Structure formats: C-alpha cells, structure tokens
Short mmCIF file of C-alpha atoms in Angstrom, two decimals:
data_model
loop_
_atom_site.label_atom_id
_atom_site.label_comp_id
_atom_site.label_asym_id
_atom_site.label_seq_id
_atom_site.Cartn_x
_atom_site.Cartn_y
_atom_site.Cartn_z
CA GLY A 30 -53.68 -21.43 25.03
CA GLU A 31 -52.97 -17.87 24.03
CA ASN A 32 -55.85 -15.44 23.46
CA VAL A 33 -55.26 -12.23 21.50
CA GLU A 34 -57.85 -9.46 21.48
CA GLN A 35 -57.73 -6.56 19.04
CA HIS A 36 -59.52 -3.20 19.03
CA PRO A 37 -61.09 -1.45 17.28
CA SER A 38 -62.59 -3.66 14.62
CA THR A 39 -63.04 -0.71 12.26
CA LEU A 40 -61.27 2.63 12.18
CA SER A 41 -61.70 5.63 9.88
CA VAL A 42 -59.26 8.52 9.88
CA GLN A 43 -58.65 11.57 7.75
CA GLU A 44 -55.59 11.51 5.54
CA GLY A 45 -52.64 12.88 7.48
CA ASP A 46 -54.03 11.92 10.88
CA SER A 47 -52.64 9.14 13.07
CA ALA A 48 -54.17 5.71 13.59
CA VAL A 49 -53.70 3.48 16.63
CA ILE A 50 -54.65 -0.18 16.89
CA LYS A 51 -54.41 -2.01 20.21
CA CYS A 52 -53.98 -5.68 21.11
CA THR A 53 -53.87 -7.57 24.37
CA TYR A 54 -52.59 -11.10 24.94
CA SER A 55 -53.11 -13.57 27.75
CA ASP A 56 -50.00 -15.80 27.83
CA SER A 57 -47.08 -14.08 29.55
CA ALA A 58 -44.73 -16.55 27.83
CA SER A 59 -45.44 -15.03 24.40
CA ASN A 60 -42.28 -13.31 23.24
CA TYR A 61 -42.72 -12.27 19.61
CA PHE A 62 -45.39 -9.92 18.25
CA PRO A 63 -45.71 -9.28 14.51
CA TRP A 64 -48.20 -7.02 12.76
CA TYR A 65 -49.63 -7.85 9.35
CA LYS A 66 -51.34 -5.77 6.70
CA GLN A 67 -53.83 -7.44 4.38
CA GLU A 68 -54.91 -5.68 1.23
CA LEU A 69 -57.93 -6.76 -0.74
CA GLY A 70 -57.37 -10.02 -2.57
CA LYS A 71 -53.98 -10.68 -1.00
CA GLY A 72 -52.55 -12.61 1.87
CA PRO A 73 -51.35 -10.82 5.03
CA GLN A 74 -47.92 -9.22 4.78
CA LEU A 75 -45.60 -8.46 7.67
CA ILE A 76 -45.19 -4.73 8.27
CA ILE A 77 -43.39 -4.62 11.60
CA ASP A 78 -42.59 -6.89 14.53
CA ILE A 79 -41.32 -6.56 18.07
CA ARG A 80 -39.64 -8.93 20.48
CA SER A 81 -40.33 -9.15 24.19
CA ASN A 82 -37.02 -7.63 25.20
CA VAL A 83 -37.84 -4.38 23.35
CA GLY A 84 -40.37 -1.73 24.37
CA GLU A 85 -40.72 0.16 21.11
CA LYS A 86 -39.75 -0.16 17.47
CA LYS A 87 -40.14 2.31 14.64
CA ASP A 88 -39.97 2.04 10.88
CA GLN A 89 -40.68 5.32 9.10
CA ARG A 90 -44.39 6.10 9.68
CA ILE A 91 -45.08 2.88 11.56
CA ALA A 92 -44.26 2.14 15.18
CA VAL A 93 -45.12 -0.62 17.61
CA THR A 94 -45.03 -0.43 21.41
CA LEU A 95 -45.07 -3.32 23.86
CA ASN A 96 -45.99 -3.31 27.54
CA LYS A 97 -45.09 -6.75 28.89
CA THR A 98 -46.41 -6.06 32.35
CA ALA A 99 -49.85 -5.14 31.09
CA LYS A 100 -49.64 -7.67 28.26
CA HIS A 101 -50.59 -5.28 25.52
CA PHE A 102 -49.02 -3.95 22.35
CA SER A 103 -50.08 -1.29 19.88
CA LEU A 104 -49.54 -0.28 16.27
CA HIS A 105 -49.18 3.42 15.50
CA ILE A 106 -49.38 4.80 11.97
CA THR A 107 -48.59 8.47 11.56
CA GLU A 108 -49.35 10.77 8.62
CA THR A 109 -51.78 8.25 7.20
CA GLN A 110 -52.21 7.94 3.44
CA PRO A 111 -55.00 6.35 1.39
CA GLU A 112 -52.73 3.39 0.59
CA ASP A 113 -52.67 2.58 4.31
CA SER A 114 -56.31 1.50 3.95
CA ALA A 115 -56.35 -2.26 4.64
CA VAL A 116 -57.08 -4.82 7.32
CA TYR A 117 -54.42 -5.03 10.03
CA PHE A 118 -53.81 -8.07 12.22
CA CYS A 119 -51.76 -8.38 15.37
CA ALA A 120 -50.31 -11.72 16.44
CA ALA A 121 -48.47 -13.29 19.37
CA SER A 122 -46.07 -16.20 19.32
CA ASN A 123 -43.72 -18.10 21.58
CA ARG A 124 -40.62 -19.32 19.79
CA ASP A 125 -39.85 -21.69 22.67
CA THR A 126 -43.04 -23.70 22.22
CA GLY A 127 -43.20 -24.13 18.50
CA ASN A 128 -43.72 -20.77 16.81
CA GLN A 129 -47.49 -21.08 16.71
CA PHE A 130 -49.05 -17.71 16.00
CA TYR A 131 -52.27 -16.49 17.58
CA PHE A 132 -54.02 -13.70 15.73
CA GLY A 133 -56.33 -10.88 16.68
CA THR A 134 -59.60 -10.54 14.80
CA GLY A 135 -58.37 -7.69 12.61
CA THR A 136 -58.94 -3.95 12.23
CA SER A 137 -60.30 -2.54 9.00
CA LEU A 138 -58.61 0.84 8.54
CA THR A 139 -60.02 3.38 6.10
CA VAL A 140 -58.05 6.53 5.35
CA ILE A 141 -60.33 9.21 3.94
CA PRO A 142 -58.64 11.49 1.37
CA ASP B 15 -38.29 -12.66 -1.34
CA VAL B 16 -40.09 -15.67 0.02
CA LYS B 17 -42.80 -16.89 -2.24
CA VAL B 18 -45.70 -18.96 -1.00
CA THR B 19 -47.91 -20.11 -3.83
CA GLN B 20 -51.41 -21.49 -3.44
CA SER B 21 -52.51 -23.37 -6.51
CA SER B 22 -56.04 -21.98 -6.75
CA ARG B 23 -57.43 -18.52 -5.99
CA TYR B 24 -61.06 -19.64 -6.20
CA LEU B 25 -62.67 -23.05 -5.87
CA VAL B 26 -66.29 -24.11 -5.96
CA LYS B 27 -67.06 -27.61 -4.72
CA ARG B 28 -70.14 -29.61 -3.88
CA THR B 29 -71.04 -30.95 -0.46
CA GLY B 30 -69.42 -34.33 0.13
CA GLU B 31 -66.60 -33.87 -2.38
CA LYS B 32 -63.00 -34.48 -1.38
CA VAL B 33 -61.07 -31.25 -1.80
CA PHE B 34 -57.32 -30.69 -2.06
CA LEU B 35 -55.74 -27.30 -1.44
CA GLU B 36 -52.10 -27.14 -2.45
CA CYS B 37 -49.36 -24.86 -1.19
CA VAL B 38 -45.72 -24.57 -2.22
CA GLN B 39 -42.95 -22.40 -0.73
CA ASP B 40 -39.63 -21.71 -2.37
CA MET B 41 -37.38 -20.73 0.55
CA ASP B 42 -36.58 -24.05 2.19
CA HIS B 43 -38.66 -23.15 5.26
CA GLU B 44 -39.16 -25.91 7.79
CA ASN B 45 -42.50 -24.74 9.15
CA MET B 46 -45.71 -24.66 7.17
CA PHE B 47 -49.19 -23.73 8.30
CA TRP B 48 -52.79 -23.76 7.15
CA TYR B 49 -55.13 -21.07 8.44
CA ARG B 50 -58.77 -20.37 7.85
CA GLN B 51 -59.93 -16.75 7.69
CA ASP B 52 -63.52 -15.77 8.41
CA PRO B 53 -64.96 -12.26 8.99
CA GLY B 54 -64.93 -11.31 12.65
CA LEU B 55 -62.97 -14.41 13.63
CA GLY B 56 -59.53 -13.52 12.34
CA LEU B 57 -57.12 -16.28 11.35
CA ARG B 58 -57.57 -19.67 12.95
CA LEU B 59 -54.94 -22.39 12.76
CA ILE B 60 -56.08 -25.67 11.22
CA TYR B 61 -52.86 -27.70 11.00
CA PHE B 62 -49.14 -27.09 10.92
CA SER B 63 -46.00 -29.03 10.15
CA TYR B 64 -42.42 -28.68 11.37
CA ASP B 65 -40.90 -31.16 9.00
CA VAL B 66 -41.57 -33.57 6.20
CA LYS B 67 -44.15 -36.20 7.05
CA MET B 68 -44.95 -34.62 10.38
CA LYS B 69 -48.10 -32.72 11.30
CA GLU B 70 -49.71 -31.18 14.34
CA LYS B 71 -53.31 -30.21 14.94
CA GLY B 72 -54.10 -26.58 15.37
CA ASP B 73 -57.17 -25.07 16.97
CA ILE B 74 -59.79 -26.23 14.45
CA PRO B 75 -58.63 -29.49 12.81
CA GLU B 76 -62.02 -31.21 12.65
CA GLY B 77 -63.01 -32.09 9.09
CA TYR B 78 -59.51 -31.50 7.74
CA SER B 79 -56.31 -33.46 7.22
CA VAL B 80 -52.92 -32.53 5.79
CA SER B 81 -50.05 -34.05 3.90
CA ARG B 82 -46.42 -33.04 3.73
CA GLU B 83 -44.48 -35.45 1.55
CA LYS B 84 -41.89 -32.89 0.48
CA LYS B 85 -40.41 -30.01 2.42
CA GLU B 86 -41.69 -27.35 0.04
CA ARG B 87 -45.27 -28.63 -0.29
CA PHE B 88 -48.08 -28.72 2.25
CA SER B 89 -51.54 -29.89 1.25
CA LEU B 90 -54.82 -29.35 3.06
CA ILE B 91 -57.48 -32.00 2.50
CA LEU B 92 -61.19 -31.69 3.15
CA GLU B 93 -62.25 -35.32 3.33
CA SER B 94 -65.94 -34.59 2.74
CA ALA B 95 -66.60 -30.91 2.12
CA SER B 96 -69.46 -29.26 3.98
CA THR B 97 -71.05 -25.82 3.59
CA ASN B 98 -69.56 -24.65 6.89
CA GLN B 99 -66.12 -25.06 5.34
CA THR B 100 -66.84 -22.24 2.91
CA SER B 101 -64.05 -19.82 3.76
CA MET B 102 -60.76 -18.22 2.78
CA TYR B 103 -57.83 -20.58 3.32
CA LEU B 104 -54.36 -19.19 3.84
CA CYS B 105 -51.11 -21.14 3.68
CA ALA B 106 -48.00 -19.79 5.39
CA SER B 107 -44.41 -20.78 6.05
CA SER B 108 -41.66 -19.72 8.46
CA ILE B 109 -38.00 -20.55 8.84
CA PHE B 110 -37.74 -22.97 11.78
CA VAL B 111 -38.81 -23.51 15.36
CA GLY B 112 -36.90 -21.64 18.01
CA ARG B 113 -36.32 -18.47 16.10
CA ASP B 114 -38.36 -15.27 15.89
CA SER B 115 -39.34 -15.62 12.30
CA PRO B 116 -42.56 -14.21 10.89
CA LEU B 117 -45.06 -16.07 8.80
CA HIS B 118 -45.00 -15.59 5.05
CA PHE B 119 -48.43 -16.00 3.54
CA GLY B 120 -49.78 -17.00 0.18
CA ASN B 121 -52.60 -15.01 -1.41
CA GLY B 122 -55.25 -17.43 -0.26
CA THR B 123 -57.80 -19.80 -1.77
CA ARG B 124 -61.43 -18.79 -1.49
CA LEU B 125 -63.42 -22.00 -1.25
CA THR B 126 -67.16 -22.14 -1.71
CA VAL B 127 -68.98 -25.36 -0.87
CA THR B 128 -72.50 -25.59 -2.28
#
C-alpha cells in the first residue's frame, strides 16, 4: 500500500518568516494530495489540495508544490502569523482505487510572535 | 458547509466494555471513514464504507467493527474495549468514489479505556 512520510515533525518559526513542510509518497498511482490543518481540540480541516496533473497551486499565503517524478510534495506558508500555529498533515489518495487516504505523521508548527 | 458530528467529545470506559462511537454527516456523502489518531503515528484508517450496509477494512481493523444502516450514520464498535484502544477517534466523510474529493472530519472523540 501507499506510504507517506512527512518532515519535520516539529517546526518553530518567527512571525513573518516562511514555513515549509515536506512529504514523500511511495505509490506512483496516487493522484490527489490534500493538506490538513488541525487546531487544538478540533478535527483536521482541509487548507489546500493539489491534483497530479498540476505542479503548483497557491491560495493567498499558502502554496503547495508537487514533483511527480520524485514523488514528493510540499506545503509553503509565507508571512506566518501566530494563528498558523497548529498541526499540519499531508495525505495521498488514488481516486481510481477507492479514495482511501494515507496520511503523514504530522508537523507541529509554532509561530513565535 | 459539510458538517460531520461525533456524538461524544470525551468517553471513559472500562476494559471489556462494548463501546459505540457514533458519527453523522449532513451532506449526503457516500463515503464514510473511521480513523484513529495517536501521537507520532498520524491518522490510521480503521474501517470505511462506500454505501449503506457495506464496509471495508482499513489498515488497523483488529478489535473494531462498524455499522452503516443509514447513509448519514456510521458507527464504530469496540466489541471488548482494551487499554491499547485509548486514543482519539476521528470520523470523516467524502462525496463519492472516483472523484477528487477531500475528507471532511468531525471534531473527534477522545476515548480512555481504564
């Protein structure tokens, strides 16, 4: 089955700096890659996603890049703010084989004011 | 907005008890999932369902079963709770198979088995 690895497990940045979280996946058939943000006491919420036919996607301060050849994708957060502090999860899925999602182990991001 | 509601935020049960975790979604989604979340292990899939009365095992189904009698409701059952099932349980739903649709999660049930 699919194996998703995520790094780093913890990340601290100064407010205003950028944060980058990286994930690799093993199954070349995976074709959909969402990112989730989980705040304390809540379930994960989708923040951005990318499909395998796209190399990069941006939504305001958040961007995701995908390298299909190398089988890795990354989340970039620019101009970080304290409210960005949360746990972030990457995931990989294949819509052709049932939409099962495989998650990374999470990155705890702390933005220091 | 999709709403996925888990009936309990916190549960404390004794070893050997039968435990029911309930989940309801309000957007007519076909797919429903149960995940377990543990520190350092991420989210691991227990069971999922593509339709009423159907279920598929995920990566860690041992010690669990599920029930989906109605499209909007997906129940996770711990037949005989054990201390190693102490965890955060997350229910999720998505639109249907064959489409790039993200998971929508509930806020989780933190289960403690003593």
